[in-house]
Coordinates of C-alpha atoms and ligand atoms in Angstrom, one line a residue:
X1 CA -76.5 -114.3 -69.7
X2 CA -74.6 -116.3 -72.5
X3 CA -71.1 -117.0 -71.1
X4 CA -69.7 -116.4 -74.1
X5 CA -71.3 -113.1 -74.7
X6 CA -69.8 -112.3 -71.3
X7 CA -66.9 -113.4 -71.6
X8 CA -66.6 -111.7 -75.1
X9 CA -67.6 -108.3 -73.4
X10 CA -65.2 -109.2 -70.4
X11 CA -62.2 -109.3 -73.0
X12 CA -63.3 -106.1 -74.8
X13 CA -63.8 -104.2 -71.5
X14 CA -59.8 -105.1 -70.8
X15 CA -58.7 -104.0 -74.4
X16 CA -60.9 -100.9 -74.1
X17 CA -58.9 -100.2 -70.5
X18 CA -55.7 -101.5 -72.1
X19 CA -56.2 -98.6 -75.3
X20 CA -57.1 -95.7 -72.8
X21 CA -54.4 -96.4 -70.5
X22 CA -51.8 -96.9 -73.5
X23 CA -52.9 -93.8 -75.0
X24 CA -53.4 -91.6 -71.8
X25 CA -49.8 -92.0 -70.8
X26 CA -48.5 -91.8 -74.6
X27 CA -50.2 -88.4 -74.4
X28 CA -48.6 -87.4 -71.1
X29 CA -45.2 -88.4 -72.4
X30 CA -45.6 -86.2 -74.9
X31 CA -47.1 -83.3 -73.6
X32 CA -44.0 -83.9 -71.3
X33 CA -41.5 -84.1 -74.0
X34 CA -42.6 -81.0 -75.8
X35 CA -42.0 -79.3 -72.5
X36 CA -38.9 -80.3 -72.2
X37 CA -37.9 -79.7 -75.4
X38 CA -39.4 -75.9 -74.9
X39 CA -37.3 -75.6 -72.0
X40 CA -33.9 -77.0 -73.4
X41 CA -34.9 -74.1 -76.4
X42 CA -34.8 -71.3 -73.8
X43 CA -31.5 -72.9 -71.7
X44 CA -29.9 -73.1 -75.0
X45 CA -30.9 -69.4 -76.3
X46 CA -29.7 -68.3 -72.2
X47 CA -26.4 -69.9 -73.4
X48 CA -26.1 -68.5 -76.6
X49 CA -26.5 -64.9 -75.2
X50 CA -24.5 -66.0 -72.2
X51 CA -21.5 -66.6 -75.0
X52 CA -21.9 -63.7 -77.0
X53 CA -22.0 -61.3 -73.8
X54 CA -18.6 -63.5 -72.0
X55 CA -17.0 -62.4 -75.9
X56 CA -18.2 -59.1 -76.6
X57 CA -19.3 -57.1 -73.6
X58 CA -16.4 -54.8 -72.0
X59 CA -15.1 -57.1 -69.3
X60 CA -17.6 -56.1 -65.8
X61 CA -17.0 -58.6 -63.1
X62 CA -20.4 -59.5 -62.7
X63 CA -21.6 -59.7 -66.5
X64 CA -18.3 -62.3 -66.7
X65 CA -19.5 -64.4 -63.5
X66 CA -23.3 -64.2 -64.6
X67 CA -22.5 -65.7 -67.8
X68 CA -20.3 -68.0 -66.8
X69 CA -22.7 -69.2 -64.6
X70 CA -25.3 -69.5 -67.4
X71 CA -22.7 -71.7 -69.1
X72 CA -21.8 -73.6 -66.7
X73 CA -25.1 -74.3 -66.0
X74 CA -26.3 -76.4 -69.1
X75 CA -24.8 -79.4 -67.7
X76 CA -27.0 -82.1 -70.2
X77 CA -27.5 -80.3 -73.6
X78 CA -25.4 -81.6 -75.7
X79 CA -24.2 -77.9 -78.1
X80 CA -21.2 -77.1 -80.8
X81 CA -20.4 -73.3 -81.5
X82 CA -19.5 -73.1 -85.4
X83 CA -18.2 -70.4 -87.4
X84 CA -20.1 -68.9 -90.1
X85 CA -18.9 -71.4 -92.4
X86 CA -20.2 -74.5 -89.7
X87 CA -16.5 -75.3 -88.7
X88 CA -16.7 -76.6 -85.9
X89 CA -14.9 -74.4 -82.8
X90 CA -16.0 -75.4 -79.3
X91 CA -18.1 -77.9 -77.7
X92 CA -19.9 -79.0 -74.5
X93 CA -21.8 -82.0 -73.0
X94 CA -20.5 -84.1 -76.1
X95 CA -18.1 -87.5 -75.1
X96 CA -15.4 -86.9 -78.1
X97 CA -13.7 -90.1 -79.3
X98 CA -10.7 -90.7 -77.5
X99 CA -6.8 -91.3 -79.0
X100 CA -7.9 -89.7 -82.0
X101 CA -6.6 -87.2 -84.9
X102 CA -7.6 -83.4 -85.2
X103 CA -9.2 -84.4 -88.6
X104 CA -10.9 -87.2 -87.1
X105 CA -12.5 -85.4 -83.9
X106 CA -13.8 -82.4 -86.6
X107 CA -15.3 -85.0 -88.6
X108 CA -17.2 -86.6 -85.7
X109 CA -18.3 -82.9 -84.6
X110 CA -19.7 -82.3 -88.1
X111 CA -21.3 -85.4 -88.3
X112 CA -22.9 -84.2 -84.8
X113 CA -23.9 -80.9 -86.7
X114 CA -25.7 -82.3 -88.7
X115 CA -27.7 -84.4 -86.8
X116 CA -28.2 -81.0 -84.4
X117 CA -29.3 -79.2 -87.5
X118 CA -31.8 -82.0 -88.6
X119 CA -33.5 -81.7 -84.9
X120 CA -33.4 -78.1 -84.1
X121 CA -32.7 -75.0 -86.1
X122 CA -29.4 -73.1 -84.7
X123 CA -29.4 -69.8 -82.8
X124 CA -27.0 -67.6 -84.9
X125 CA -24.8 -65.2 -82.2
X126 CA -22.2 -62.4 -83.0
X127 CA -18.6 -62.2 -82.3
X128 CA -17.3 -58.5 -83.1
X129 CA -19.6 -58.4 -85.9
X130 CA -19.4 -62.1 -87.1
X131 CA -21.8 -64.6 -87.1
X132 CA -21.4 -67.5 -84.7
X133 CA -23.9 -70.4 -84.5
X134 CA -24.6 -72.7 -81.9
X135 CA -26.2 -76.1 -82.3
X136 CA -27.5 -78.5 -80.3
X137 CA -29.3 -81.6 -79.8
X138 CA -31.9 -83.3 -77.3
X139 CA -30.5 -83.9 -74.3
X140 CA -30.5 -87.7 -73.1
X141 CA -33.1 -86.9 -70.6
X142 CA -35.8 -85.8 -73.7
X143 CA -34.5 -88.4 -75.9
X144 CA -35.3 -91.4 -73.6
X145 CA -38.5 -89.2 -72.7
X146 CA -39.3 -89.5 -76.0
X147 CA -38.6 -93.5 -76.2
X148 CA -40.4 -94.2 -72.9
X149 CA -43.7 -94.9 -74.8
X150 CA -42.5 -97.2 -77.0
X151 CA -40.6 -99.2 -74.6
X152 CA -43.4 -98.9 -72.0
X153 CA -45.9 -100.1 -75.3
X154 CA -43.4 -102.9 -76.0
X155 CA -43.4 -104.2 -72.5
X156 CA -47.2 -103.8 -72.2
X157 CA -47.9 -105.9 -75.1
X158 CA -44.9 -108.6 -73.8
X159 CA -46.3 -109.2 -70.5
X160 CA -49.9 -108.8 -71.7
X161 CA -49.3 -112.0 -74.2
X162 CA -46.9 -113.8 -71.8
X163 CA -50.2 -113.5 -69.3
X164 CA -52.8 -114.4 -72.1
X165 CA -50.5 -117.6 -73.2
X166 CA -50.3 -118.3 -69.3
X167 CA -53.5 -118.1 -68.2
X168 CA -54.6 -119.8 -71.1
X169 CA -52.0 -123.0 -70.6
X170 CA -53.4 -123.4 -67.3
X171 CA -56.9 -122.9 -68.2
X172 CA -56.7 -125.6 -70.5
X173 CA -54.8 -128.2 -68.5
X174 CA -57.6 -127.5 -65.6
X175 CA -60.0 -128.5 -68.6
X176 CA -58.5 -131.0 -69.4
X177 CA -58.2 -132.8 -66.0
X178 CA -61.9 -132.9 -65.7
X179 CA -62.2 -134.0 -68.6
X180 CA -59.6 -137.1 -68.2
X181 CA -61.0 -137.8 -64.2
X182 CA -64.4 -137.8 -65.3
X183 CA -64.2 -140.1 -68.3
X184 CA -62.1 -142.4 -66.1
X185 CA -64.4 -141.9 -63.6
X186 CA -67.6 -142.6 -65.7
X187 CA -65.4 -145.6 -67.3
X188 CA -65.0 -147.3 -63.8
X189 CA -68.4 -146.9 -62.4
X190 CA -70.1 -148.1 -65.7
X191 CA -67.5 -150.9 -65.6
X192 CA -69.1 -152.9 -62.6
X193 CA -73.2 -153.5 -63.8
X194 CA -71.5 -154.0 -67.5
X195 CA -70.0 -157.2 -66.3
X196 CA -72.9 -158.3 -64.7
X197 CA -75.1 -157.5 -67.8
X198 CA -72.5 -159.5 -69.7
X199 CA -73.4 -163.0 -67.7
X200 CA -77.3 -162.0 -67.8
X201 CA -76.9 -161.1 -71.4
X202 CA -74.9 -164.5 -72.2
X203 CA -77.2 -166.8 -69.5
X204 CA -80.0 -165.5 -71.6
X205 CA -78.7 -166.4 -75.1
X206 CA -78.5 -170.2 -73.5
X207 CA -81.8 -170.6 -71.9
X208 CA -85.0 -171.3 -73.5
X209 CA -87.8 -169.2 -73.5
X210 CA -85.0 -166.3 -73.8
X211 CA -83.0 -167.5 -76.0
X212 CA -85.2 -167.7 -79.0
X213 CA -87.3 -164.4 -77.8
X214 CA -86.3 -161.2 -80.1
X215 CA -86.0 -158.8 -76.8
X216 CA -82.7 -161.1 -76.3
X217 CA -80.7 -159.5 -79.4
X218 CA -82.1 -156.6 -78.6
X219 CA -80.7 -156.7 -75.4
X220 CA -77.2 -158.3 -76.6
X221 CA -76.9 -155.2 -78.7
X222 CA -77.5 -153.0 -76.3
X223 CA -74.9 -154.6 -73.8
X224 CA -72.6 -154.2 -76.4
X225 CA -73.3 -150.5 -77.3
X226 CA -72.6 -149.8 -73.4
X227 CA -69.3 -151.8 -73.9
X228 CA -68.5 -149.8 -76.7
X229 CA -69.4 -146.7 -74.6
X230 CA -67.3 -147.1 -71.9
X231 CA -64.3 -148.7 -73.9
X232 CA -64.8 -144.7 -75.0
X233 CA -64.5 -143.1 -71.7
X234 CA -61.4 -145.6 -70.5
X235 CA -59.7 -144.5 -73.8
X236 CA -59.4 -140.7 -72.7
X237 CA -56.6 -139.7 -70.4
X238 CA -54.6 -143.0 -72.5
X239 CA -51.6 -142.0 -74.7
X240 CA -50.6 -144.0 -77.9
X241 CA -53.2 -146.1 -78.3
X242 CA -53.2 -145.6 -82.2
X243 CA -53.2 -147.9 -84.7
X244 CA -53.0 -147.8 -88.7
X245 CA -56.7 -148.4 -89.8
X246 CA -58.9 -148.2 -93.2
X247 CA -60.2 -144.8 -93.1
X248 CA -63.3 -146.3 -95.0
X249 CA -63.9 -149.2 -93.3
X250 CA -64.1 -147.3 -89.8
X251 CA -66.4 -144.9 -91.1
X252 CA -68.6 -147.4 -92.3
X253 CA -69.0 -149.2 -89.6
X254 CA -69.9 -146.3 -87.8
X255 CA -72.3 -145.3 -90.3
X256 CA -74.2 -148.7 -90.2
X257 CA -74.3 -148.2 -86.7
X258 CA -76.0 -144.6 -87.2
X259 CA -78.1 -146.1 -89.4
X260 CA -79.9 -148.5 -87.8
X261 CA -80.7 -145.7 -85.0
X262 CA -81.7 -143.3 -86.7
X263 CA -84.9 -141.8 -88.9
X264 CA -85.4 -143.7 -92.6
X265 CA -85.6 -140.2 -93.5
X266 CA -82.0 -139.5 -93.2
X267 CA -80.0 -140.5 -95.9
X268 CA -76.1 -141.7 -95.5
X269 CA -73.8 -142.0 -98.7
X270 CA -69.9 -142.0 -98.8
X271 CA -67.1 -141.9 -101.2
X272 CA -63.6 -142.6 -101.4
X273 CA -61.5 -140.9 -103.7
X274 CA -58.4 -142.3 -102.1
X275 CA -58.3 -145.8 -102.9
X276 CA -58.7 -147.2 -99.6
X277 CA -56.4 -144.8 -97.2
X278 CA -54.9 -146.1 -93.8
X279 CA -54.4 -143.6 -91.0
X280 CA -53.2 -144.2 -87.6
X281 CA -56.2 -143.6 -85.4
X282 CA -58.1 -144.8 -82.2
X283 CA -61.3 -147.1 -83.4
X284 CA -63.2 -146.2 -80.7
X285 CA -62.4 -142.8 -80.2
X286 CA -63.1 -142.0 -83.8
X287 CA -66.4 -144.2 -83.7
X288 CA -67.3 -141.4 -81.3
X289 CA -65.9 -138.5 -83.4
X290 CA -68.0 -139.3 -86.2
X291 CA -71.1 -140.3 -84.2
X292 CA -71.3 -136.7 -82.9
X293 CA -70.6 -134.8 -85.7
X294 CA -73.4 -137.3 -87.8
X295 CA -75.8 -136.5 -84.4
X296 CA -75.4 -132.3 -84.6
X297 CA -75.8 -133.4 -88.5
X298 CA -79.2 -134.7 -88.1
X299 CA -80.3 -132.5 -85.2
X300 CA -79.9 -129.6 -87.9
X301 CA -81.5 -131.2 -90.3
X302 CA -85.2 -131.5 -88.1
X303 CA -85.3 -135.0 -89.3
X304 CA -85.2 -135.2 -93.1
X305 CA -82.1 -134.9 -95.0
X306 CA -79.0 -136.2 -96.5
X307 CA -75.3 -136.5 -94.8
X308 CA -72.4 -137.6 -97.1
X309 CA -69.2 -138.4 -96.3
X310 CA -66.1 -138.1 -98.6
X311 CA -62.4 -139.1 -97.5
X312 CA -60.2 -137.8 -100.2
X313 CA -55.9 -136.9 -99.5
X314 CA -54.2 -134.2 -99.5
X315 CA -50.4 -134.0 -99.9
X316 CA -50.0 -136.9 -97.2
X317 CA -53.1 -135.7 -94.9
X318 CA -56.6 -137.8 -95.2
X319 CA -59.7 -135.3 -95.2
X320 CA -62.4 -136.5 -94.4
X321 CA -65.2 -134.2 -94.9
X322 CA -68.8 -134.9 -93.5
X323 CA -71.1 -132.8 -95.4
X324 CA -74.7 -132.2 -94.6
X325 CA -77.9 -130.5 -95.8
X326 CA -79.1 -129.4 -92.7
X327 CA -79.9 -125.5 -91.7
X328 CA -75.9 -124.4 -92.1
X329 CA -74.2 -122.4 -88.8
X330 CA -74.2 -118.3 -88.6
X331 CA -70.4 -117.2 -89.7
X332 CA -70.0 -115.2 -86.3
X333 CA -70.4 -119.0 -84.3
X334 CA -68.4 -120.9 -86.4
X335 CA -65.4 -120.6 -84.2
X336 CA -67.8 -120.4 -80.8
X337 CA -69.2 -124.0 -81.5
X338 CA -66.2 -125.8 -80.8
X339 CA -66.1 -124.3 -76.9
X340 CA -67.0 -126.2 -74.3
X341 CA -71.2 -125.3 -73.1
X342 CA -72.1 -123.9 -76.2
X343 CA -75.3 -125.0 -77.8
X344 CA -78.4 -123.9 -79.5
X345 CA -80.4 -126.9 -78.5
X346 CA -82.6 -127.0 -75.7
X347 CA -81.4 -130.5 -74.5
X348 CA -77.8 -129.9 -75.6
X349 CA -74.9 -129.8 -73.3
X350 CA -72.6 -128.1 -75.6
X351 CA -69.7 -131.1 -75.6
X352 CA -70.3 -133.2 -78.5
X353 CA -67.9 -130.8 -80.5
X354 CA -65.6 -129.9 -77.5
X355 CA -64.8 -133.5 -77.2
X356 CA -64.4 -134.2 -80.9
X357 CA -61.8 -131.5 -81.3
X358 CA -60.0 -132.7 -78.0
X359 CA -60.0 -136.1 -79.7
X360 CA -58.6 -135.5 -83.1
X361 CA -56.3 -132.8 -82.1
X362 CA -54.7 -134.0 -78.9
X363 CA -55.0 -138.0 -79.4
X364 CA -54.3 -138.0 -83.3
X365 CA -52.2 -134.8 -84.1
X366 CA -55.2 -134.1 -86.6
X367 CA -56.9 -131.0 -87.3
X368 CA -61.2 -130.6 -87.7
X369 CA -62.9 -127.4 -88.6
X370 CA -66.1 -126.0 -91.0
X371 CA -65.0 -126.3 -94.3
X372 CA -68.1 -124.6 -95.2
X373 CA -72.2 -123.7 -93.9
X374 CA -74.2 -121.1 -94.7
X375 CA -77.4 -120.5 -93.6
X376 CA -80.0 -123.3 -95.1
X377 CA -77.6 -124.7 -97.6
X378 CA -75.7 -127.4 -95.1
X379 CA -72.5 -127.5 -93.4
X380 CA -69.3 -129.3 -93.8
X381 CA -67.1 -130.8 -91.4
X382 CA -63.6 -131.4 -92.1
X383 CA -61.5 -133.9 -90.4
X384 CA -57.8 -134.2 -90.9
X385 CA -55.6 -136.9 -90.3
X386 CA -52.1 -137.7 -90.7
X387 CA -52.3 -140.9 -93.5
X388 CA -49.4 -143.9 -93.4
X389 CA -47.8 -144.5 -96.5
X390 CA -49.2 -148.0 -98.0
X391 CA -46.3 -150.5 -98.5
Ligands
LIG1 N1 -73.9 -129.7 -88.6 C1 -74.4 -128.6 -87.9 N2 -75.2 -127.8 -88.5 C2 -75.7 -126.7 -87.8 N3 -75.3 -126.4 -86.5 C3 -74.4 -127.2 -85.9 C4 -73.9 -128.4 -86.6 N4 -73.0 -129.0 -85.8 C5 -73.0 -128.2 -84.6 N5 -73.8 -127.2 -84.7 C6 -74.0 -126.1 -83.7 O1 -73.0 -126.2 -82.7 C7 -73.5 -126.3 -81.4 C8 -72.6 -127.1 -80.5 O2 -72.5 -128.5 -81.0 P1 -72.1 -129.6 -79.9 O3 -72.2 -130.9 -80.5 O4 -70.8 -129.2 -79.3 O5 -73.2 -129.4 -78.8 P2 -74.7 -129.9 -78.8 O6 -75.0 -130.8 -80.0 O7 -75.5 -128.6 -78.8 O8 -74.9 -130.7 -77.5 P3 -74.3 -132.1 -77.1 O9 -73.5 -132.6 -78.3 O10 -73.4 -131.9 -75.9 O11 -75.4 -132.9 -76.8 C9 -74.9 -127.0 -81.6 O12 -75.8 -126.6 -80.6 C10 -75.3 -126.3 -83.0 O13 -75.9 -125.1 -82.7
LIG2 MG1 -73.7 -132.4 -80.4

């Protein structure tokens, strides 16, 4: 199977399991809540009676020590007992401010009133024929309860993107190590038969019959094509290496380049609309940038077509778009071609764009991305670099 298709079901499997435990235990909580809050309804009506029957019943030693139990007994519900006119005359489970005036303690008690009244509706109790009430408010216990969720949500999601953003750092600097070791690698073992080629290429360019034979350029060129190729591979893993450089005149050269290799069919053109630009950039790394994306260009194209290139600025950033006419990419794998195995072609390896996004964002600070494709009207390639201000 597709990686990516696994992978994409892999990471929906996770949120799916993520959602269903989320929700189950946001469900318990409150299933747990409400019965807590059912509970602390009937403990509070107990104590209501309990305080009517201490006041009104004829005094019986065991009513009096019943309900002074019951009383006694509501040791985290916070409760006020108000007259019928809500002033305020006893209270329990409530921390008073300390060092404080009359006024000001009955004015923090009606404050609490309030905020009683707003969560639960009062139990009204008689007094000798007049109406008491008592309020009260969750108790700490059923108001974290009720929080838990939300802090337990909170620290799901924390932990879930500190993992993602971890796993993800290292993910990429394990890329990335391949990547460097292999180019290196691949730099160093090409770098020993390139230096003999060298001598045989020069030797030949001295000694008659070679020297006047056409297979002699042909074979200088080449030679040179494999030093630009592994002057490519030596530059990854290299910091700094950047230089100001002609936007145009790189691209050109690389076109020419293109040109000669590939189908008459093809058509190159380019524009600059920005007066000859300069942007700090690595020849040889670019070469390469625009190389692939010009390659995928004429692989959609199934030979005939047209690729232009136009480098224009933006605020103090140099685009330089590559547009071409060949069969456009599907919106749902614009993003996807970018990752690293991805490909549609039968002899593709799925790189070509991996490494050209590693090599404008990580060795130029640049950004590249579709500007635009749809499906048999072309695509466009955007590349953007950071420009230096012409003195
Ligand atoms: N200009 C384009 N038009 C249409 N599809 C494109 C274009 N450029 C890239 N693609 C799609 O993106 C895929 C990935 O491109 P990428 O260059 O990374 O790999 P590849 O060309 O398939 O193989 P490789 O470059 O490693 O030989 C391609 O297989 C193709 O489906
Ligand atoms: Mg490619």
């Amino acid at each position: 199977m597709d990686i990516y298709k696994l992978n994409f079901r892999i990471k929906w499997i996770i949120v799916l399991l993520g959602i269903i435990v989320i929700a189950g235990s946001l469900v318990y909580t409150d299933y747990l809540a409400k019965r807590l809050v059912e509970r602390e309804r009937k403990l509070i009506d107990l104590y209501a009676k309990a305080l009517e029957t201490a006041a009104t019943q004829e005094p019986d030693a065991n009513m009096a020590f019943l309900s002074e139990k019951i009383i006694n007994a509501n040791t985290s519900v916070p409760v006020i007992l108000t007259d019928e006119t809500g002033e305020p005359l006893s209270s329990k489970n409530i921390v008073l401010p300390g060092n404080v005036s009359k006024e000001k303690e009955d004015l923090f008690l009606k404050q609490q009133i309030l905020l009683m009244a707003a969560q639960h509706e009062p139990i009204s109790i008689e007094f000798y024929g007049m109406k008491n009430y008592v309020y009260y408010k969750d108790s700490e216990i059923l108001t974290m309860l009720r929080y838990y969720p939300y802090i337990q949500l909170t620290a799901i999601v924390f932990l879930s993107l500190a993992g993602y953003v971890a796993f993800n750092y290292s993910k990429k600097a394990e890329q990335s190590k391949v990547w460097v070791g292999l180019a290196k690698e691949t730099a160093h073992q090409l770098g020993t038969p390139l230096s003999s080629l060298f001598a045989i290429r020069d030797y030949f360019k001295e000694i008659e019959p070679f020297k006047s034979d056409p297979m002699t350029e042909e074979l200088a060129k080449d030679v040179d094509r494999l030093n630009v190729i592994t002057a490519r591979f030596s530059q990854i893993g290299l910091e700094g290496k950047l230089t100001p450089e002609n936007v145009a005149n790189v691209i050109e050269e690389n076109i020419d380049y293109l040109k000669s290799r590939t189908s008459s069919y093809v058509s190159y053109s380019m524009e600059d609309f920005t007066d000859g630009a300069t942007a700090v950039m690595n020849i040889s790394l670019m070469g390469w940038v625009i190389e692939n994306i010009c390659k995928n260009a004429i692989d959609a194209m199934d030979g005939r077509g047209s690729i232009h290139i136009s480098i224009l600025t933006v605020k103090n950033t140099i685009c330089i778009d590559i547009k071409d006419s060949g069969k456009g990419i599907p919106n749902n794998k614009i993003k996807t071609i970018f990752k690293p195995g991805f490909t549609t072609k039968k002899r593709g390896w799925g790189l070509g764009l991996t490494l050209v996004k590693r090599i404008v964002e990580e060795y130029h600070g640049g950004k590249v991305y579709v500007l635009q494709s749809g499906i048999d009207k072309g695509t466009t390639f955007r590349i953007e670099l950071k420009g230096v201000q012409s003195t």
